Amino acid sequence: MKIDVKQDGEIFVVELEGRMDTNTSPEFQKEMEAYYSKEGFKMILDFDQLDFVSSAGLRVLLLIQKKSKALNGSLVIKNVKPEIQEVFDMTGFSDILTIE
């Protein structure tokens, strides 16, 4: 999975490409820790080029979402492909995550 982080003012925009699965989720979590550990962080995850999310990827997304609430931050996921949206819907993540 390719991870590209850009900063737009106070907002971290993270563009993801490829697959978020058992092999890539630990790398994604480790790289994102620098951004989601700060009070009031604002993060946008751009899923435009993301093709797949496994249960391991969902776990990392849930972790970031919980951190955002605890640190008065925000997490928004954009450009979700229908296949990934279906996974979010089936698992109930659509109710937990902010998806635009």
mmCIF file of N, CA, C and O in Angstrom:
data_model
loop_
_atom_site.group_PDB
_atom_site.id
_atom_site.type_symbol
_atom_site.label_atom_id
_atom_site.label_comp_id
_atom_site.label_asym_id
_atom_site.label_seq_id
_atom_site.Cartn_x
_atom_site.Cartn_y
_atom_site.Cartn_z
ATOM 1 N N MET A 1 0.846 -1.172 0.000
ATOM 2 C CA MET A 1 0.000 0.000 0.000
ATOM 3 C C MET A 1 0.891 1.234 0.000
ATOM 4 O O MET A 1 1.869 1.315 0.730
ATOM 5 N N LYS A 2 0.530 2.180 -0.811
ATOM 6 C CA LYS A 2 1.253 3.445 -0.868
ATOM 7 C C LYS A 2 0.520 4.453 0.010
ATOM 8 O O LYS A 2 -0.703 4.576 -0.051
ATOM 9 N N ILE A 3 1.275 5.170 0.840
ATOM 10 C CA ILE A 3 0.721 6.171 1.750
ATOM 11 C C ILE A 3 1.394 7.499 1.446
ATOM 12 O O ILE A 3 2.615 7.608 1.493
ATOM 13 N N ASP A 4 0.583 8.510 1.143
ATOM 14 C CA ASP A 4 1.113 9.843 0.845
ATOM 15 C C ASP A 4 0.402 10.845 1.751
ATOM 16 O O ASP A 4 -0.819 11.002 1.651
ATOM 17 N N VAL A 5 1.158 11.500 2.628
ATOM 18 C CA VAL A 5 0.584 12.451 3.580
ATOM 19 C C VAL A 5 0.943 13.869 3.158
ATOM 20 O O VAL A 5 2.104 14.179 2.925
ATOM 21 N N LYS A 6 -0.090 14.699 3.070
ATOM 22 C CA LYS A 6 0.101 16.109 2.761
ATOM 23 C C LYS A 6 -0.565 16.916 3.863
ATOM 24 O O LYS A 6 -1.539 16.471 4.461
ATOM 25 N N GLN A 7 -0.039 18.083 4.126
ATOM 26 C CA GLN A 7 -0.647 18.944 5.131
ATOM 27 C C GLN A 7 -1.292 20.132 4.437
ATOM 28 O O GLN A 7 -0.664 20.807 3.622
ATOM 29 N N ASP A 8 -2.563 20.367 4.760
ATOM 30 C CA ASP A 8 -3.315 21.489 4.219
ATOM 31 C C ASP A 8 -3.760 22.328 5.410
ATOM 32 O O ASP A 8 -4.794 22.060 6.009
ATOM 33 N N GLY A 9 -2.931 23.301 5.793
ATOM 34 C CA GLY A 9 -3.201 24.066 7.012
ATOM 35 C C GLY A 9 -3.050 23.165 8.218
ATOM 36 O O GLY A 9 -2.000 22.569 8.424
ATOM 37 N N GLU A 10 -4.120 23.013 8.991
ATOM 38 C CA GLU A 10 -4.105 22.148 10.175
ATOM 39 C C GLU A 10 -4.520 20.721 9.860
ATOM 40 O O GLU A 10 -4.501 19.859 10.731
ATOM 41 N N ILE A 11 -4.928 20.469 8.617
ATOM 42 C CA ILE A 11 -5.488 19.173 8.247
ATOM 43 C C ILE A 11 -4.429 18.305 7.561
ATOM 44 O O ILE A 11 -3.742 18.754 6.648
ATOM 45 N N PHE A 12 -4.338 17.064 8.015
ATOM 46 C CA PHE A 12 -3.477 16.081 7.364
ATOM 47 C C PHE A 12 -4.334 15.303 6.369
ATOM 48 O O PHE A 12 -5.324 14.684 6.754
ATOM 49 N N VAL A 13 -3.959 15.357 5.097
ATOM 50 C CA VAL A 13 -4.662 14.625 4.051
ATOM 51 C C VAL A 13 -3.806 13.414 3.698
ATOM 52 O O VAL A 13 -2.662 13.563 3.273
ATOM 53 N N VAL A 14 -4.373 12.229 3.894
ATOM 54 C CA VAL A 14 -3.643 10.984 3.669
ATOM 55 C C VAL A 14 -4.253 10.273 2.466
ATOM 56 O O VAL A 14 -5.402 9.840 2.509
ATOM 57 N N GLU A 15 -3.476 10.194 1.401
ATOM 58 C CA GLU A 15 -3.928 9.490 0.197
ATOM 59 C C GLU A 15 -3.388 8.067 0.257
ATOM 60 O O GLU A 15 -2.187 7.849 0.445
ATOM 61 N N LEU A 16 -4.301 7.112 0.096
ATOM 62 C CA LEU A 16 -3.937 5.705 0.180
ATOM 63 C C LEU A 16 -4.151 5.035 -1.165
ATOM 64 O O LEU A 16 -5.138 5.314 -1.851
ATOM 65 N N GLU A 17 -3.231 4.160 -1.515
ATOM 66 C CA GLU A 17 -3.322 3.448 -2.790
ATOM 67 C C GLU A 17 -2.991 1.983 -2.574
ATOM 68 O O GLU A 17 -2.012 1.653 -1.897
ATOM 69 N N GLY A 18 -3.819 1.114 -3.116
ATOM 70 C CA GLY A 18 -3.566 -0.318 -3.010
ATOM 71 C C GLY A 18 -4.527 -1.021 -2.091
ATOM 72 O O GLY A 18 -5.735 -0.794 -2.154
ATOM 73 N N ARG A 19 -3.981 -1.849 -1.207
ATOM 74 C CA ARG A 19 -4.789 -2.675 -0.307
ATOM 75 C C ARG A 19 -4.402 -2.421 1.147
ATOM 76 O O ARG A 19 -3.223 -2.407 1.471
ATOM 77 N N MET A 20 -5.408 -2.264 1.996
ATOM 78 C CA MET A 20 -5.183 -2.156 3.437
ATOM 79 C C MET A 20 -5.579 -3.513 4.022
ATOM 80 O O MET A 20 -6.749 -3.795 4.237
ATOM 81 N N ASP A 21 -4.564 -4.355 4.230
ATOM 82 C CA ASP A 21 -4.831 -5.716 4.678
ATOM 83 C C ASP A 21 -3.888 -6.107 5.811
ATOM 84 O O ASP A 21 -3.229 -5.251 6.400
ATOM 85 N N THR A 22 -3.831 -7.380 6.110
ATOM 86 C CA THR A 22 -2.998 -7.879 7.214
ATOM 87 C C THR A 22 -1.538 -7.503 7.045
ATOM 88 O O THR A 22 -0.852 -7.210 8.023
ATOM 89 N N ASN A 23 -1.061 -7.475 5.816
ATOM 90 C CA ASN A 23 0.344 -7.158 5.565
ATOM 91 C C ASN A 23 0.644 -5.669 5.641
ATOM 92 O O ASN A 23 1.732 -5.277 6.053
ATOM 93 N N THR A 24 -0.288 -4.820 5.233
ATOM 94 C CA THR A 24 -0.021 -3.389 5.149
ATOM 95 C C THR A 24 -0.577 -2.571 6.310
ATOM 96 O O THR A 24 -0.117 -1.455 6.544
ATOM 97 N N SER A 25 -1.542 -3.106 7.044
ATOM 98 C CA SER A 25 -2.160 -2.353 8.143
ATOM 99 C C SER A 25 -1.181 -1.960 9.249
ATOM 100 O O SER A 25 -1.256 -0.832 9.741
ATOM 101 N N PRO A 26 -0.262 -2.843 9.655
ATOM 102 C CA PRO A 26 0.703 -2.434 10.689
ATOM 103 C C PRO A 26 1.564 -1.240 10.258
ATOM 104 O O PRO A 26 1.804 -0.325 11.044
ATOM 105 N N GLU A 27 1.981 -1.224 8.997
ATOM 106 C CA GLU A 27 2.765 -0.108 8.465
ATOM 107 C C GLU A 27 1.923 1.172 8.471
ATOM 108 O O GLU A 27 2.398 2.237 8.853
ATOM 109 N N PHE A 28 0.667 1.051 8.039
ATOM 110 C CA PHE A 28 -0.242 2.195 8.022
ATOM 111 C C PHE A 28 -0.439 2.740 9.432
ATOM 112 O O PHE A 28 -0.324 3.945 9.658
ATOM 113 N N GLN A 29 -0.690 1.856 10.394
ATOM 114 C CA GLN A 29 -0.885 2.286 11.777
ATOM 115 C C GLN A 29 0.352 2.992 12.311
ATOM 116 O O GLN A 29 0.263 4.073 12.895
ATOM 117 N N LYS A 30 1.508 2.412 12.085
ATOM 118 C CA LYS A 30 2.753 2.997 12.591
ATOM 119 C C LYS A 30 2.998 4.378 11.983
ATOM 120 O O LYS A 30 3.362 5.319 12.687
ATOM 121 N N GLU A 31 2.774 4.511 10.677
ATOM 122 C CA GLU A 31 3.006 5.799 10.024
ATOM 123 C C GLU A 31 2.007 6.858 10.495
ATOM 124 O O GLU A 31 2.351 8.020 10.650
ATOM 125 N N MET A 32 0.774 6.453 10.758
ATOM 126 C CA MET A 32 -0.262 7.407 11.160
ATOM 127 C C MET A 32 -0.136 7.854 12.618
ATOM 128 O O MET A 32 -0.634 8.912 12.985
ATOM 129 N N GLU A 33 0.547 7.085 13.453
ATOM 130 C CA GLU A 33 0.690 7.431 14.874
ATOM 131 C C GLU A 33 1.252 8.832 15.073
ATOM 132 O O GLU A 33 0.876 9.527 16.006
ATOM 133 N N ALA A 34 2.126 9.262 14.205
ATOM 134 C CA ALA A 34 2.714 10.597 14.321
ATOM 135 C C ALA A 34 1.665 11.687 14.151
ATOM 136 O O ALA A 34 1.826 12.789 14.663
ATOM 137 N N TYR A 35 0.588 11.377 13.449
ATOM 138 C CA TYR A 35 -0.432 12.380 13.145
ATOM 139 C C TYR A 35 -1.627 12.314 14.078
ATOM 140 O O TYR A 35 -2.205 13.332 14.417
ATOM 141 N N TYR A 36 -2.036 11.101 14.489
ATOM 142 C CA TYR A 36 -3.242 10.994 15.301
ATOM 143 C C TYR A 36 -2.968 10.989 16.804
ATOM 144 O O TYR A 36 -3.855 10.721 17.586
ATOM 145 N N SER A 37 -1.792 11.346 17.213
ATOM 146 C CA SER A 37 -1.457 11.373 18.640
ATOM 147 C C SER A 37 -1.519 12.776 19.234
ATOM 148 O O SER A 37 -1.253 12.959 20.406
ATOM 149 N N LYS A 38 -1.858 13.766 18.419
ATOM 150 C CA LYS A 38 -1.831 15.151 18.883
ATOM 151 C C LYS A 38 -3.240 15.653 19.170
ATOM 152 O O LYS A 38 -4.169 15.387 18.411
ATOM 153 N N GLU A 39 -3.377 16.392 20.240
ATOM 154 C CA GLU A 39 -4.667 16.975 20.632
ATOM 155 C C GLU A 39 -5.247 17.775 19.472
ATOM 156 O O GLU A 39 -4.567 18.583 18.840
ATOM 157 N N GLY A 40 -6.523 17.524 19.161
ATOM 158 C CA GLY A 40 -7.228 18.283 18.146
ATOM 159 C C GLY A 40 -6.809 18.002 16.709
ATOM 160 O O GLY A 40 -7.099 18.794 15.821
ATOM 161 N N PHE A 41 -6.161 16.867 16.466
ATOM 162 C CA PHE A 41 -5.717 16.574 15.101
ATOM 163 C C PHE A 41 -6.914 16.486 14.150
ATOM 164 O O PHE A 41 -8.012 16.114 14.537
ATOM 165 N N LYS A 42 -6.672 16.840 12.900
ATOM 166 C CA LYS A 42 -7.691 16.748 11.858
ATOM 167 C C LYS A 42 -7.087 15.934 10.720
ATOM 168 O O LYS A 42 -6.029 16.280 10.203
ATOM 169 N N MET A 43 -7.778 14.853 10.362
ATOM 170 C CA MET A 43 -7.250 13.964 9.348
ATOM 171 C C MET A 43 -8.326 13.614 8.328
ATOM 172 O O MET A 43 -9.457 13.331 8.698
ATOM 173 N N ILE A 44 -7.934 13.658 7.062
ATOM 174 C CA ILE A 44 -8.783 13.187 5.978
ATOM 175 C C ILE A 44 -8.066 12.003 5.334
ATOM 176 O O ILE A 44 -6.898 12.114 4.956
ATOM 177 N N LEU A 45 -8.758 10.887 5.246
ATOM 178 C CA LEU A 45 -8.228 9.731 4.536
ATOM 179 C C LEU A 45 -8.901 9.690 3.173
ATOM 180 O O LEU A 45 -10.122 9.589 3.077
ATOM 181 N N ASP A 46 -8.106 9.804 2.114
ATOM 182 C CA ASP A 46 -8.627 9.772 0.751
ATOM 183 C C ASP A 46 -8.479 8.346 0.213
ATOM 184 O O ASP A 46 -7.374 7.872 -0.011
ATOM 185 N N PHE A 47 -9.619 7.692 0.042
ATOM 186 C CA PHE A 47 -9.640 6.291 -0.403
ATOM 187 C C PHE A 47 -9.796 6.158 -1.915
ATOM 188 O O PHE A 47 -10.091 5.074 -2.400
ATOM 189 N N ASP A 48 -9.600 7.227 -2.670
ATOM 190 C CA ASP A 48 -9.832 7.196 -4.108
ATOM 191 C C ASP A 48 -9.063 6.072 -4.796
ATOM 192 O O ASP A 48 -9.576 5.440 -5.718
ATOM 193 N N GLN A 49 -7.850 5.801 -4.366
ATOM 194 C CA GLN A 49 -7.011 4.772 -4.995
ATOM 195 C C GLN A 49 -6.877 3.514 -4.132
ATOM 196 O O GLN A 49 -6.043 2.650 -4.419
ATOM 197 N N LEU A 50 -7.686 3.437 -3.072
ATOM 198 C CA LEU A 50 -7.650 2.250 -2.207
ATOM 199 C C LEU A 50 -8.622 1.217 -2.751
ATOM 200 O O LEU A 50 -9.799 1.522 -2.987
ATOM 201 N N ASP A 51 -8.157 -0.006 -2.953
ATOM 202 C CA ASP A 51 -8.960 -1.042 -3.593
ATOM 203 C C ASP A 51 -9.595 -2.032 -2.624
ATOM 204 O O ASP A 51 -10.567 -2.701 -2.979
ATOM 205 N N PHE A 52 -9.060 -2.145 -1.405
ATOM 206 C CA PHE A 52 -9.511 -3.209 -0.512
ATOM 207 C C PHE A 52 -9.205 -2.842 0.929
ATOM 208 O O PHE A 52 -8.160 -2.249 1.216
ATOM 209 N N VAL A 53 -10.112 -3.195 1.843
ATOM 210 C CA VAL A 53 -9.874 -3.044 3.282
ATOM 211 C C VAL A 53 -10.270 -4.353 3.950
ATOM 212 O O VAL A 53 -11.406 -4.819 3.813
ATOM 213 N N SER A 54 -9.329 -4.962 4.679
ATOM 214 C CA SER A 54 -9.606 -6.206 5.412
ATOM 215 C C SER A 54 -9.991 -5.878 6.851
ATOM 216 O O SER A 54 -10.013 -4.708 7.253
ATOM 217 N N SER A 55 -10.257 -6.909 7.631
ATOM 218 C CA SER A 55 -10.588 -6.700 9.045
ATOM 219 C C SER A 55 -9.424 -6.056 9.790
ATOM 220 O O SER A 55 -9.635 -5.264 10.716
ATOM 221 N N ALA A 56 -8.200 -6.350 9.386
ATOM 222 C CA ALA A 56 -7.035 -5.710 10.017
ATOM 223 C C ALA A 56 -7.041 -4.210 9.730
ATOM 224 O O ALA A 56 -6.723 -3.392 10.603
ATOM 225 N N GLY A 57 -7.419 -3.830 8.527
ATOM 226 C CA GLY A 57 -7.530 -2.418 8.174
ATOM 227 C C GLY A 57 -8.652 -1.743 8.942
ATOM 228 O O GLY A 57 -8.505 -0.606 9.402
ATOM 229 N N LEU A 58 -9.765 -2.432 9.094
ATOM 230 C CA LEU A 58 -10.885 -1.884 9.871
ATOM 231 C C LEU A 58 -10.466 -1.617 11.313
ATOM 232 O O LEU A 58 -10.853 -0.610 11.901
ATOM 233 N N ARG A 59 -9.656 -2.507 11.862
ATOM 234 C CA ARG A 59 -9.186 -2.339 13.234
ATOM 235 C C ARG A 59 -8.376 -1.053 13.377
ATOM 236 O O ARG A 59 -8.555 -0.293 14.330
ATOM 237 N N VAL A 60 -7.516 -0.771 12.412
ATOM 238 C CA VAL A 60 -6.706 0.447 12.457
ATOM 239 C C VAL A 60 -7.599 1.686 12.303
ATOM 240 O O VAL A 60 -7.420 2.678 13.015
ATOM 241 N N LEU A 61 -8.572 1.622 11.408
ATOM 242 C CA LEU A 61 -9.495 2.744 11.248
ATOM 243 C C LEU A 61 -10.271 3.008 12.531
ATOM 244 O O LEU A 61 -10.467 4.161 12.927
ATOM 245 N N LEU A 62 -10.694 1.938 13.195
ATOM 246 C CA LEU A 62 -11.399 2.091 14.465
ATOM 247 C C LEU A 62 -10.495 2.712 15.523
ATOM 248 O O LEU A 62 -10.919 3.590 16.280
ATOM 249 N N LEU A 63 -9.245 2.300 15.565
ATOM 250 C CA LEU A 63 -8.279 2.865 16.501
ATOM 251 C C LEU A 63 -8.117 4.368 16.277
ATOM 252 O O LEU A 63 -8.162 5.155 17.226
ATOM 253 N N ILE A 64 -7.961 4.774 15.022
ATOM 254 C CA ILE A 64 -7.803 6.201 14.720
ATOM 255 C C ILE A 64 -9.064 6.967 15.089
ATOM 256 O O ILE A 64 -8.998 8.066 15.641
ATOM 257 N N GLN A 65 -10.239 6.383 14.805
ATOM 258 C CA GLN A 65 -11.498 7.042 15.152
ATOM 259 C C GLN A 65 -11.618 7.238 16.663
ATOM 260 O O GLN A 65 -12.007 8.304 17.128
ATOM 261 N N LYS A 66 -11.277 6.212 17.432
ATOM 262 C CA LYS A 66 -11.336 6.323 18.904
ATOM 263 C C LYS A 66 -10.371 7.391 19.410
ATOM 264 O O LYS A 66 -10.700 8.163 20.304
ATOM 265 N N LYS A 67 -9.171 7.431 18.828
ATOM 266 C CA LYS A 67 -8.184 8.441 19.217
ATOM 267 C C LYS A 67 -8.707 9.838 18.892
ATOM 268 O O LYS A 67 -8.506 10.773 19.659
ATOM 269 N N SER A 68 -9.365 9.994 17.748
ATOM 270 C CA SER A 68 -9.867 11.312 17.366
ATOM 271 C C SER A 68 -10.899 11.812 18.370
ATOM 272 O O SER A 68 -10.891 12.983 18.738
ATOM 273 N N LYS A 69 -11.762 10.926 18.828
ATOM 274 C CA LYS A 69 -12.752 11.328 19.835
ATOM 275 C C LYS A 69 -12.077 11.674 21.159
ATOM 276 O O LYS A 69 -12.409 12.665 21.791
ATOM 277 N N ALA A 70 -11.113 10.869 21.574
ATOM 278 C CA ALA A 70 -10.430 11.082 22.853
ATOM 279 C C ALA A 70 -9.603 12.366 22.849
ATOM 280 O O ALA A 70 -9.447 13.003 23.898
ATOM 281 N N LEU A 71 -9.087 12.755 21.685
ATOM 282 C CA LEU A 71 -8.209 13.926 21.597
ATOM 283 C C LEU A 71 -8.901 15.135 20.964
ATOM 284 O O LEU A 71 -8.238 16.073 20.528
ATOM 285 N N ASN A 72 -10.245 15.100 20.906
ATOM 286 C CA ASN A 72 -11.015 16.198 20.311
ATOM 287 C C ASN A 72 -10.569 16.499 18.883
ATOM 288 O O ASN A 72 -10.485 17.649 18.481
ATOM 289 N N GLY A 73 -10.273 15.454 18.158
ATOM 290 C CA GLY A 73 -9.865 15.599 16.771
ATOM 291 C C GLY A 73 -10.979 15.211 15.828
ATOM 292 O O GLY A 73 -12.131 15.049 16.243
ATOM 293 N N SER A 74 -10.621 15.059 14.556
ATOM 294 C CA SER A 74 -11.619 14.624 13.586
ATOM 295 C C SER A 74 -10.979 13.723 12.544
ATOM 296 O O SER A 74 -9.813 13.887 12.183
ATOM 297 N N LEU A 75 -11.763 12.763 12.094
ATOM 298 C CA LEU A 75 -11.350 11.843 11.044
ATOM 299 C C LEU A 75 -12.473 11.785 10.024
ATOM 300 O O LEU A 75 -13.619 11.508 10.376
ATOM 301 N N VAL A 76 -12.144 12.084 8.774
ATOM 302 C CA VAL A 76 -13.113 12.018 7.679
ATOM 303 C C VAL A 76 -12.520 11.130 6.597
ATOM 304 O O VAL A 76 -11.339 11.246 6.267
ATOM 305 N N ILE A 77 -13.353 10.239 6.069
ATOM 306 C CA ILE A 77 -12.921 9.366 4.977
ATOM 307 C C ILE A 77 -13.665 9.799 3.724
ATOM 308 O O ILE A 77 -14.892 9.933 3.734
ATOM 309 N N LYS A 78 -12.910 10.027 2.656
ATOM 310 C CA LYS A 78 -13.496 10.517 1.403
ATOM 311 C C LYS A 78 -13.201 9.565 0.250
ATOM 312 O O LYS A 78 -12.241 8.803 0.304
ATOM 313 N N ASN A 79 -14.022 9.683 -0.784
ATOM 314 C CA ASN A 79 -13.819 8.961 -2.045
ATOM 315 C C ASN A 79 -13.777 7.450 -1.861
ATOM 316 O O ASN A 79 -12.903 6.767 -2.390
ATOM 317 N N VAL A 80 -14.752 6.929 -1.114
ATOM 318 C CA VAL A 80 -14.815 5.497 -0.835
ATOM 319 C C VAL A 80 -15.460 4.770 -2.017
ATOM 320 O O VAL A 80 -16.547 5.140 -2.464
ATOM 321 N N LYS A 81 -14.782 3.756 -2.512
ATOM 322 C CA LYS A 81 -15.320 2.956 -3.616
ATOM 323 C C LYS A 81 -16.495 2.110 -3.113
ATOM 324 O O LYS A 81 -16.549 1.756 -1.926
ATOM 325 N N PRO A 82 -17.429 1.767 -3.999
ATOM 326 C CA PRO A 82 -18.612 0.997 -3.586
ATOM 327 C C PRO A 82 -18.287 -0.309 -2.867
ATOM 328 O O PRO A 82 -18.978 -0.680 -1.914
ATOM 329 N N GLU A 83 -17.218 -1.000 -3.291
ATOM 330 C CA GLU A 83 -16.861 -2.280 -2.656
ATOM 331 C C GLU A 83 -16.458 -2.070 -1.194
ATOM 332 O O GLU A 83 -16.770 -2.885 -0.324
ATOM 333 N N ILE A 84 -15.735 -0.993 -0.934
ATOM 334 C CA ILE A 84 -15.297 -0.698 0.429
ATOM 335 C C ILE A 84 -16.473 -0.170 1.240
ATOM 336 O O ILE A 84 -16.643 -0.521 2.409
ATOM 337 N N GLN A 85 -17.330 0.639 0.629
ATOM 338 C CA GLN A 85 -18.518 1.132 1.314
ATOM 339 C C GLN A 85 -19.394 -0.038 1.749
ATOM 340 O O GLN A 85 -19.964 -0.026 2.842
ATOM 341 N N GLU A 86 -19.482 -1.054 0.922
ATOM 342 C CA GLU A 86 -20.267 -2.241 1.269
ATOM 343 C C GLU A 86 -19.701 -2.926 2.517
ATOM 344 O O GLU A 86 -20.451 -3.365 3.386
ATOM 345 N N VAL A 87 -18.378 -3.004 2.600
ATOM 346 C CA VAL A 87 -17.742 -3.573 3.796
ATOM 347 C C VAL A 87 -18.083 -2.728 5.024
ATOM 348 O O VAL A 87 -18.432 -3.260 6.079
ATOM 349 N N PHE A 88 -17.992 -1.402 4.883
ATOM 350 C CA PHE A 88 -18.345 -0.507 5.990
ATOM 351 C C PHE A 88 -19.801 -0.709 6.406
ATOM 352 O O PHE A 88 -20.113 -0.746 7.599
ATOM 353 N N ASP A 89 -20.691 -0.852 5.430
ATOM 354 C CA ASP A 89 -22.115 -1.030 5.729
ATOM 355 C C ASP A 89 -22.373 -2.363 6.434
ATOM 356 O O ASP A 89 -23.099 -2.415 7.432
ATOM 357 N N MET A 90 -21.767 -3.437 5.937
ATOM 358 C CA MET A 90 -21.991 -4.772 6.509
ATOM 359 C C MET A 90 -21.438 -4.901 7.923
ATOM 360 O O MET A 90 -21.976 -5.639 8.734
ATOM 361 N N THR A 91 -20.358 -4.188 8.212
ATOM 362 C CA THR A 91 -19.715 -4.301 9.524
ATOM 363 C C THR A 91 -20.210 -3.257 10.526
ATOM 364 O O THR A 91 -19.821 -3.291 11.692
ATOM 365 N N GLY A 92 -21.028 -2.326 10.071
ATOM 366 C CA GLY A 92 -21.511 -1.269 10.956
ATOM 367 C C GLY A 92 -20.563 -0.087 11.066
ATOM 368 O O GLY A 92 -20.833 0.856 11.810
ATOM 369 N N PHE A 93 -19.481 -0.115 10.326
ATOM 370 C CA PHE A 93 -18.517 0.983 10.383
ATOM 371 C C PHE A 93 -19.077 2.268 9.774
ATOM 372 O O PHE A 93 -18.610 3.349 10.076
ATOM 373 N N SER A 94 -20.093 2.138 8.930
ATOM 374 C CA SER A 94 -20.736 3.320 8.350
ATOM 375 C C SER A 94 -21.339 4.195 9.442
ATOM 376 O O SER A 94 -21.449 5.417 9.282
ATOM 377 N N ASP A 95 -21.753 3.568 10.546
ATOM 378 C CA ASP A 95 -22.335 4.304 11.666
ATOM 379 C C ASP A 95 -21.282 4.895 12.588
ATOM 380 O O ASP A 95 -21.579 5.806 13.355
ATOM 381 N N ILE A 96 -20.068 4.383 12.514
ATOM 382 C CA ILE A 96 -18.987 4.809 13.414
ATOM 383 C C ILE A 96 -18.115 5.884 12.768
ATOM 384 O O ILE A 96 -17.697 6.829 13.432
ATOM 385 N N LEU A 97 -17.829 5.711 11.479
ATOM 386 C CA LEU A 97 -16.914 6.595 10.761
ATOM 387 C C LEU A 97 -17.663 7.726 10.062
ATOM 388 O O LEU A 97 -18.829 7.580 9.705
ATOM 389 N N THR A 98 -16.980 8.846 9.858
ATOM 390 C CA THR A 98 -17.523 9.940 9.068
ATOM 391 C C THR A 98 -17.047 9.740 7.635
ATOM 392 O O THR A 98 -15.857 9.849 7.342
ATOM 393 N N ILE A 99 -18.002 9.409 6.757
ATOM 394 C CA ILE A 99 -17.677 9.096 5.363
ATOM 395 C C ILE A 99 -18.373 10.115 4.473
ATOM 396 O O ILE A 99 -19.569 10.334 4.582
ATOM 397 N N GLU A 100 -17.594 10.759 3.628
ATOM 398 C CA GLU A 100 -18.147 11.753 2.701
ATOM 399 C C GLU A 100 -17.913 11.330 1.270
ATOM 400 O O GLU A 100 -16.980 10.677 0.941
#
